[in-house]
Short mmCIF file of C-alpha atoms and ligand atoms in Angstrom, two decimals:
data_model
loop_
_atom_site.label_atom_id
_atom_site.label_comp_id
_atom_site.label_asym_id
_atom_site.label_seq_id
_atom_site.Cartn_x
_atom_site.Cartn_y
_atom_site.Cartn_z
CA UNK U 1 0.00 0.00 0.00
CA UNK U 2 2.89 2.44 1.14
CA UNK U 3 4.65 1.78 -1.99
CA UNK U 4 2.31 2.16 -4.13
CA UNK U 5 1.31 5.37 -2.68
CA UNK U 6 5.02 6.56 -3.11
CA UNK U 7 4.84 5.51 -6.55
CA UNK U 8 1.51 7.49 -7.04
CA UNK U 9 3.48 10.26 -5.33
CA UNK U 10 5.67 10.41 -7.76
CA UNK U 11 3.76 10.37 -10.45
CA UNK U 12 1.83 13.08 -9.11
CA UNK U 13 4.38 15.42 -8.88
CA UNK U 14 5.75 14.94 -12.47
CA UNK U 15 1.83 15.76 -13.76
CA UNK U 16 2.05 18.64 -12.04
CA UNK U 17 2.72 20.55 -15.21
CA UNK U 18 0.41 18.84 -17.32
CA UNK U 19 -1.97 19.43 -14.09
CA UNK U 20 -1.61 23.33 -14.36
CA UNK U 21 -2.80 23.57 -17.70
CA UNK U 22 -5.90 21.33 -17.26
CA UNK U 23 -9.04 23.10 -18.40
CA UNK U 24 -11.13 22.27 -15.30
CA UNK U 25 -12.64 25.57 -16.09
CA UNK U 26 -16.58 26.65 -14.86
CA UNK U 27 -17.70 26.34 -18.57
CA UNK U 28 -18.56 23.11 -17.69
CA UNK U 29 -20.54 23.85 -14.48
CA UNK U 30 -24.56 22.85 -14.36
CA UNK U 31 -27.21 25.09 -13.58
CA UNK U 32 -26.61 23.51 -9.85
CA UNK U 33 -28.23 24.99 -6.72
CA UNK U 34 -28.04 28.64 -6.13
CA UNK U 35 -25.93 28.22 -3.58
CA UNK U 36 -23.55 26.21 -5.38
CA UNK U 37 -23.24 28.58 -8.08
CA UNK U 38 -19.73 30.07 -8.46
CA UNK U 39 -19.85 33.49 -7.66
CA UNK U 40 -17.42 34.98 -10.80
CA UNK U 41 -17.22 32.79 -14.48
CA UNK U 42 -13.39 32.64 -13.81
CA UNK U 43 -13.51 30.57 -11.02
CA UNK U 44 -12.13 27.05 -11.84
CA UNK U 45 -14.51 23.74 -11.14
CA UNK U 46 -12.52 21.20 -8.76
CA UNK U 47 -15.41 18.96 -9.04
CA UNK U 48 -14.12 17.36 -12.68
CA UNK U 49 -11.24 14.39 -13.04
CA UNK U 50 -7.76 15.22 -12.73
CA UNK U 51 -5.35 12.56 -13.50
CA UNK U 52 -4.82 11.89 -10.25
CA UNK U 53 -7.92 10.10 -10.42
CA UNK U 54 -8.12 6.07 -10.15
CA UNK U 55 -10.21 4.14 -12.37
CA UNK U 56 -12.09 3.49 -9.40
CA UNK U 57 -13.14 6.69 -9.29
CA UNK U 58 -13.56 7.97 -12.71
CA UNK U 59 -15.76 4.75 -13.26
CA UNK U 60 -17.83 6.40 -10.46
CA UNK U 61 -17.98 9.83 -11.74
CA UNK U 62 -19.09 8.42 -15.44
CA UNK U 63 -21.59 6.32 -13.99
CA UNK U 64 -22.99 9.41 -12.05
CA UNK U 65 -23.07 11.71 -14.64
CA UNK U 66 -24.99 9.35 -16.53
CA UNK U 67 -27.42 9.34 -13.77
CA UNK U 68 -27.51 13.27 -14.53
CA UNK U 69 -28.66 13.32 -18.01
CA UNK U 70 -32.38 12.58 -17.25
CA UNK U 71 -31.86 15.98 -14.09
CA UNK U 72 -32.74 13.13 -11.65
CA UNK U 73 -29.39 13.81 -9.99
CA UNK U 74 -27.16 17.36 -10.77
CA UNK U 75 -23.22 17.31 -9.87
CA UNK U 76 -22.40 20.05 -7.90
CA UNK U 77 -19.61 22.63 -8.35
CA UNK U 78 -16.63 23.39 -6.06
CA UNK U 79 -14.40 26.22 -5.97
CA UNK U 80 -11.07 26.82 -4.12
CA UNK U 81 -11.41 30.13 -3.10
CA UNK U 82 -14.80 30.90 -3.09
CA UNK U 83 -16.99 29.64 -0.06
CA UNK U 84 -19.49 27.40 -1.85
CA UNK U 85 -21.73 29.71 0.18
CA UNK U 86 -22.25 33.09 -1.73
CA UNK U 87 -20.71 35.36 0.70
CA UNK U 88 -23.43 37.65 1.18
CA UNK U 89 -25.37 34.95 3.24
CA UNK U 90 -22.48 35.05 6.14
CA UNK U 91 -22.44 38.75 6.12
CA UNK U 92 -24.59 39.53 9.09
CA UNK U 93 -22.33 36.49 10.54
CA UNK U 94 -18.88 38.18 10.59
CA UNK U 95 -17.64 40.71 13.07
CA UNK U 96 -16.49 42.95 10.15
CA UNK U 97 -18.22 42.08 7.21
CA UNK U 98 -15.24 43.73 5.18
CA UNK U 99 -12.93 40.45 6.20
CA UNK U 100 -15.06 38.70 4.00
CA UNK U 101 -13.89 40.17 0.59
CA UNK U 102 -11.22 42.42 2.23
CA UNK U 103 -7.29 41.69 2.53
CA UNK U 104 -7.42 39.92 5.45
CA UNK U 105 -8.93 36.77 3.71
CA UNK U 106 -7.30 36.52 0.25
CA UNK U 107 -5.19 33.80 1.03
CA UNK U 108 -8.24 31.98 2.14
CA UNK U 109 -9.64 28.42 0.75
CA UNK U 110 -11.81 26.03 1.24
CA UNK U 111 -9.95 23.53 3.32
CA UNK U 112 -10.37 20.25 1.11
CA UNK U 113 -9.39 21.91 -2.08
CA UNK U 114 -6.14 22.78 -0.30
CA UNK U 115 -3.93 20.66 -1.61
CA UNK U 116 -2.09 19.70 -4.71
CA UNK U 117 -4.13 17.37 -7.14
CA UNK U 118 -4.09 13.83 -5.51
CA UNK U 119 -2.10 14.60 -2.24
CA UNK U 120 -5.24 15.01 -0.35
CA UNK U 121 -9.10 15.56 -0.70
CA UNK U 122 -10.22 14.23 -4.16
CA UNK U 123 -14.30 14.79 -4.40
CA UNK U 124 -17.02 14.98 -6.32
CA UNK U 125 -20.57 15.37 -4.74
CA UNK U 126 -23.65 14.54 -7.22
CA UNK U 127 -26.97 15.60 -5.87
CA UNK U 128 -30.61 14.21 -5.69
CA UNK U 129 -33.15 16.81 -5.01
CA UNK U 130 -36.09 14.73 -4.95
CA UNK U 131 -34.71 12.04 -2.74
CA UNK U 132 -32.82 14.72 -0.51
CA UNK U 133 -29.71 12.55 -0.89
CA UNK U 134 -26.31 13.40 -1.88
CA UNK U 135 -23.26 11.13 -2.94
CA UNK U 136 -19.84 11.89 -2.40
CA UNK U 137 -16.87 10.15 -4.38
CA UNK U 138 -14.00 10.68 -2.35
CA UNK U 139 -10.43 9.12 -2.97
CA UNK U 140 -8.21 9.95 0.12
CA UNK U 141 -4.90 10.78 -1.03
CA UNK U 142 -1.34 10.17 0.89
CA UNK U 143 -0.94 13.46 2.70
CA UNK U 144 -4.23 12.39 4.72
CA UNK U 145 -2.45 9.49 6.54
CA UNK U 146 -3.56 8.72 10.23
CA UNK U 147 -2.27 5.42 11.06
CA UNK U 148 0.32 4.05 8.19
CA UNK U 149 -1.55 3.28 5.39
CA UNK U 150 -4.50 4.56 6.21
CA UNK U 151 -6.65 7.41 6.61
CA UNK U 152 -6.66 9.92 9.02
CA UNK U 153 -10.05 9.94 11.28
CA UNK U 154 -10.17 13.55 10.82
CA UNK U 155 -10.11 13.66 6.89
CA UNK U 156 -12.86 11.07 6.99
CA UNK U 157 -15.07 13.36 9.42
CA UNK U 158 -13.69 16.30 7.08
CA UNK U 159 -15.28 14.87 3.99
CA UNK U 160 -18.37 13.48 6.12
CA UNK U 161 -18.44 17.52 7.46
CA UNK U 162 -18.15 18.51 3.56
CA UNK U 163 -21.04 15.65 1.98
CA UNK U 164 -23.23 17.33 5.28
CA UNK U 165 -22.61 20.24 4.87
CA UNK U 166 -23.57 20.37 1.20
CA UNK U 167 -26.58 17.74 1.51
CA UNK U 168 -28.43 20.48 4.09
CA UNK U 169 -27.21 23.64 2.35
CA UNK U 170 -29.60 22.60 -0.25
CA UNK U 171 -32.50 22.71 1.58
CA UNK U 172 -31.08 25.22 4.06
CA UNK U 173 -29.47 28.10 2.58
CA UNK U 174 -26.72 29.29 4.96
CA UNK U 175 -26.02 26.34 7.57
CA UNK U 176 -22.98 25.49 9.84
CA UNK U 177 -22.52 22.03 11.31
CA UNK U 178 -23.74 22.24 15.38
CA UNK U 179 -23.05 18.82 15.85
CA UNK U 180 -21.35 15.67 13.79
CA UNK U 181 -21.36 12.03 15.41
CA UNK U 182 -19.16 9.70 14.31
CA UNK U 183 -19.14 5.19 14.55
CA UNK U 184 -15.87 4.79 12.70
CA UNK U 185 -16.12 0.96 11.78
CA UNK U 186 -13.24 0.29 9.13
CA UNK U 187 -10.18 1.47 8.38
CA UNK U 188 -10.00 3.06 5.25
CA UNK U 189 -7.02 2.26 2.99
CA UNK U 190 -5.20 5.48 2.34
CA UNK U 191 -5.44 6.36 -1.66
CA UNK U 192 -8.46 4.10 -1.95
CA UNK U 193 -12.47 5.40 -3.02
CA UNK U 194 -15.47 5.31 -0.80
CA UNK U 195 -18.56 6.59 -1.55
CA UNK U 196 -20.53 8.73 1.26
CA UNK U 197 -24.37 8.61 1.03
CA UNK U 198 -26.10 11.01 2.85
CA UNK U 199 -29.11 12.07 3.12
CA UNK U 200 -31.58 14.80 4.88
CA UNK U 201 -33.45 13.00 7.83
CA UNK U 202 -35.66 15.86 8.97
CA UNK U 203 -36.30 19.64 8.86
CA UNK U 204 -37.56 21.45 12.28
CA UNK U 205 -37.47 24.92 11.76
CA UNK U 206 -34.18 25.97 11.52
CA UNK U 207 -32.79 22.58 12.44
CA UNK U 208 -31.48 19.69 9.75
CA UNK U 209 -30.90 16.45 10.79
CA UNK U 210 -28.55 14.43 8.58
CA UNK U 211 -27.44 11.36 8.08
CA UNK U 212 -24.81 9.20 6.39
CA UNK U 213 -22.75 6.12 5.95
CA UNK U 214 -19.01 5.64 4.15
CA UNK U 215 -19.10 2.70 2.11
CA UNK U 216 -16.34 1.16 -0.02
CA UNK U 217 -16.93 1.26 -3.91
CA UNK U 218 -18.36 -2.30 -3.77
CA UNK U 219 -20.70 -1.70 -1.02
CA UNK U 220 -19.62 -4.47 0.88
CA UNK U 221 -17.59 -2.50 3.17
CA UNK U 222 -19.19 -0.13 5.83
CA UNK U 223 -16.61 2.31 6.71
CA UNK U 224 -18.10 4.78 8.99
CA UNK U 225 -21.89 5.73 10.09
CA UNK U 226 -22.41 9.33 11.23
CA UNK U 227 -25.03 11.91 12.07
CA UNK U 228 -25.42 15.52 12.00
CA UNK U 229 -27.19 18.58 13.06
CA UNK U 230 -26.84 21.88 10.70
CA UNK U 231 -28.42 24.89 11.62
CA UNK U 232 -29.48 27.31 9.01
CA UNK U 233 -28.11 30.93 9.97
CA UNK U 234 -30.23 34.10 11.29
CA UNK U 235 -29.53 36.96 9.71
CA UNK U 236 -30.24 38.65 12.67
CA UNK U 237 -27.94 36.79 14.46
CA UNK U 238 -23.89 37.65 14.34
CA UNK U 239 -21.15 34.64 15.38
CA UNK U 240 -19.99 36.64 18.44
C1 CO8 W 1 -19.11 22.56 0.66
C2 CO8 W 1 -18.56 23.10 1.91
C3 CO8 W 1 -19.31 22.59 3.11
C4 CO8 W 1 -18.50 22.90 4.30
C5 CO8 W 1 -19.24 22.41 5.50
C6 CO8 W 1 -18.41 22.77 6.70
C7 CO8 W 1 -19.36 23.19 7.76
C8 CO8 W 1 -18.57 23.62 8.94
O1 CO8 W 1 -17.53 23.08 9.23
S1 CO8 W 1 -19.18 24.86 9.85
C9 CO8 W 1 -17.89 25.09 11.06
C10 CO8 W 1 -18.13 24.34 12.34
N1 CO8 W 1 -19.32 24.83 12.99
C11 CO8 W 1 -19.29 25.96 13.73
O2 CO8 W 1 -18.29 26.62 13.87
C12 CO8 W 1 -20.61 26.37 14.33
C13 CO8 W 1 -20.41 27.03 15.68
N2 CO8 W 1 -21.72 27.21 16.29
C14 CO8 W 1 -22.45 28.32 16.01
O3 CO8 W 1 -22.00 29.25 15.37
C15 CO8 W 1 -23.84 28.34 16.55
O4 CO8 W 1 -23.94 27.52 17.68
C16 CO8 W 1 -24.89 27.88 15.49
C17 CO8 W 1 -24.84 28.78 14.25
C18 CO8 W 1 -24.63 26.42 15.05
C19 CO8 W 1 -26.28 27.92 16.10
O5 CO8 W 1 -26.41 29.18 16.71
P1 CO8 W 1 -27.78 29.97 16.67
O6 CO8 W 1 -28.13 30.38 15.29
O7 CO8 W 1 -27.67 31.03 17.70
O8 CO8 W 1 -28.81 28.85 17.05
P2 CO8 W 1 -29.55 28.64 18.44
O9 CO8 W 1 -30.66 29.66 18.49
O10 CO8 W 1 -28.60 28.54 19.57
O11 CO8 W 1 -30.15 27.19 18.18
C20 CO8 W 1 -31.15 26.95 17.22
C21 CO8 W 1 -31.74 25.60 17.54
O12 CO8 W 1 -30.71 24.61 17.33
C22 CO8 W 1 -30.47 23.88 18.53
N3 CO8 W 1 -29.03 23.63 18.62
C23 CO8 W 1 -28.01 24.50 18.38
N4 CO8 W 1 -26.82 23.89 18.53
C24 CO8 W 1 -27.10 22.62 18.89
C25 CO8 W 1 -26.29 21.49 19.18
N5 CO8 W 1 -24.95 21.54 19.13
N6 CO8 W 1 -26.91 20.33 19.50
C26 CO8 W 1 -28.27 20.24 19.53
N7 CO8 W 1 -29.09 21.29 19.24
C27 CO8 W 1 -28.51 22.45 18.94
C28 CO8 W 1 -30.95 24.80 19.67
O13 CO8 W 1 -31.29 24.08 20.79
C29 CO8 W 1 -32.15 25.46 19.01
O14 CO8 W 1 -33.21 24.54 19.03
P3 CO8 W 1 -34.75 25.04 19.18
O15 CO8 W 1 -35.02 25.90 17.98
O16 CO8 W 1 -35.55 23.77 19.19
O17 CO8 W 1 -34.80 25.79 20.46
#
């Protein structure tokens, strides 16, 4: 496993080039949610296969963007530097609203799209607005190590945070996570693909329960179970 994660390190790093010039560009994006909109054209789509990508999850990918052709299921956008929240929803939420656009945050990114292609957080999330469900193809990469050779419990509650997150912004608007609960029941092989299927449980007011469970790309694996609570922001309210 270690090796072969060297040699994919490797490899990785002499892409790099290629990787710079890959048209992963928002041309491609789908009329997604609102909220997952990108706020400028120029922004580039993460959400799209790099070659970093196994054929375990580019299989995936295909087989979900098939799914999208009849609008039954939409794959949603993500940007690196733009909160996949339009910033104006989290103004009323920041001591200075300013910070948001200003200097102080320009070297700011959205945590999982951190990292150079394949080193760490490789994702795609395809939604179901019907069913309330999203899926999230994630392939771990080596920088996310917890124990050798496998992955770190916090980039698995990362992503879980991230499929969450996104699967109640739909229906929310403007959440944050209150609270995330996590049965980890596998180890999950560092570089390998899971799929996370989650789904909205129940809307009270401004409260989303959430739901999800890791699997491996076979299903036969159950990685991790979780639960969440999300609560969509008041605009009234500030963080502090
Ligand atoms: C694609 C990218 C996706 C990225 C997703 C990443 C998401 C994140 O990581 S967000 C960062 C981590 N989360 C945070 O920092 C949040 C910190 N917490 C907060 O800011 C606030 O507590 C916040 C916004 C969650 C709720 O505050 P506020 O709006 O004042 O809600 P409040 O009025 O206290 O509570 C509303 C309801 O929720 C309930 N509630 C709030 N927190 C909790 C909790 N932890 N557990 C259970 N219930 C709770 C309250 O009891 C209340 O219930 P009811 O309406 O029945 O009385």
């Amino acid at each position: 496993m270690l090796r072969s994660c060297t040699a994919g390190l490797r490899s990785l790093w002499a892409l790099r080039g290629r990787r710079e010039g890959a048209a992963r560009l928002s041309a491609d994006l789908q009329p997604a949610r609102r909220l997952f909109s990108t706020e400028k054209a120029v922004h580039k789509d993460w959400a799209l296969p790099n070659p970093s990508w196994s054929k375990d999850l580019k299989l995936l990918f295909d087989q979900f963007m098939k799914k999208c052709e009849d609008g039954s299921w939409e794959r949603l956008p993500s940007c690196k530097h733009t909160c996949t929240y339009k910033s104006e929803d989290f103004k009323t939420y920041f001591l200075d609203p300013q910070l948001v656009e200003g200097e102080g945050l320009s070297q700011a990114q959205l945590f999982t799209r951190g990292f150079e292609d394949g080193l760490g957080f490789e994702y795609v999330i395809f939604n179901n607005n019907d069913e309330k469900r999203t899926v999230c193809l994630f392939q771990g990469g080596p920088y996310l190590q917890g124990i050798p050779g496998f992955l770190h419990g916090g980039a698995i509650a990362t992503m879980i945070d991230v499929a969450f997150g996104s699967c109640a912004a739909i229906s929310g608007g403007a959440v944050m996570t209150a609270n995330l609960n996590i049965n980890f029941k596998r180890p999950v092989p560092l570089c390998s693909v899971v799929v996370i299927h989650s789904q909205l449980d129940k809307l009270e007011g401004r409260k989303l329960f959430v739901s999800c469970n890791v699997r491996s790309v076979d299903e036969k694996t159950l990685y991790s179970e979780a639960t969440g609570l999300f609560i969509k922001l008041d605009p009234k309210k500030s963080s502090t």
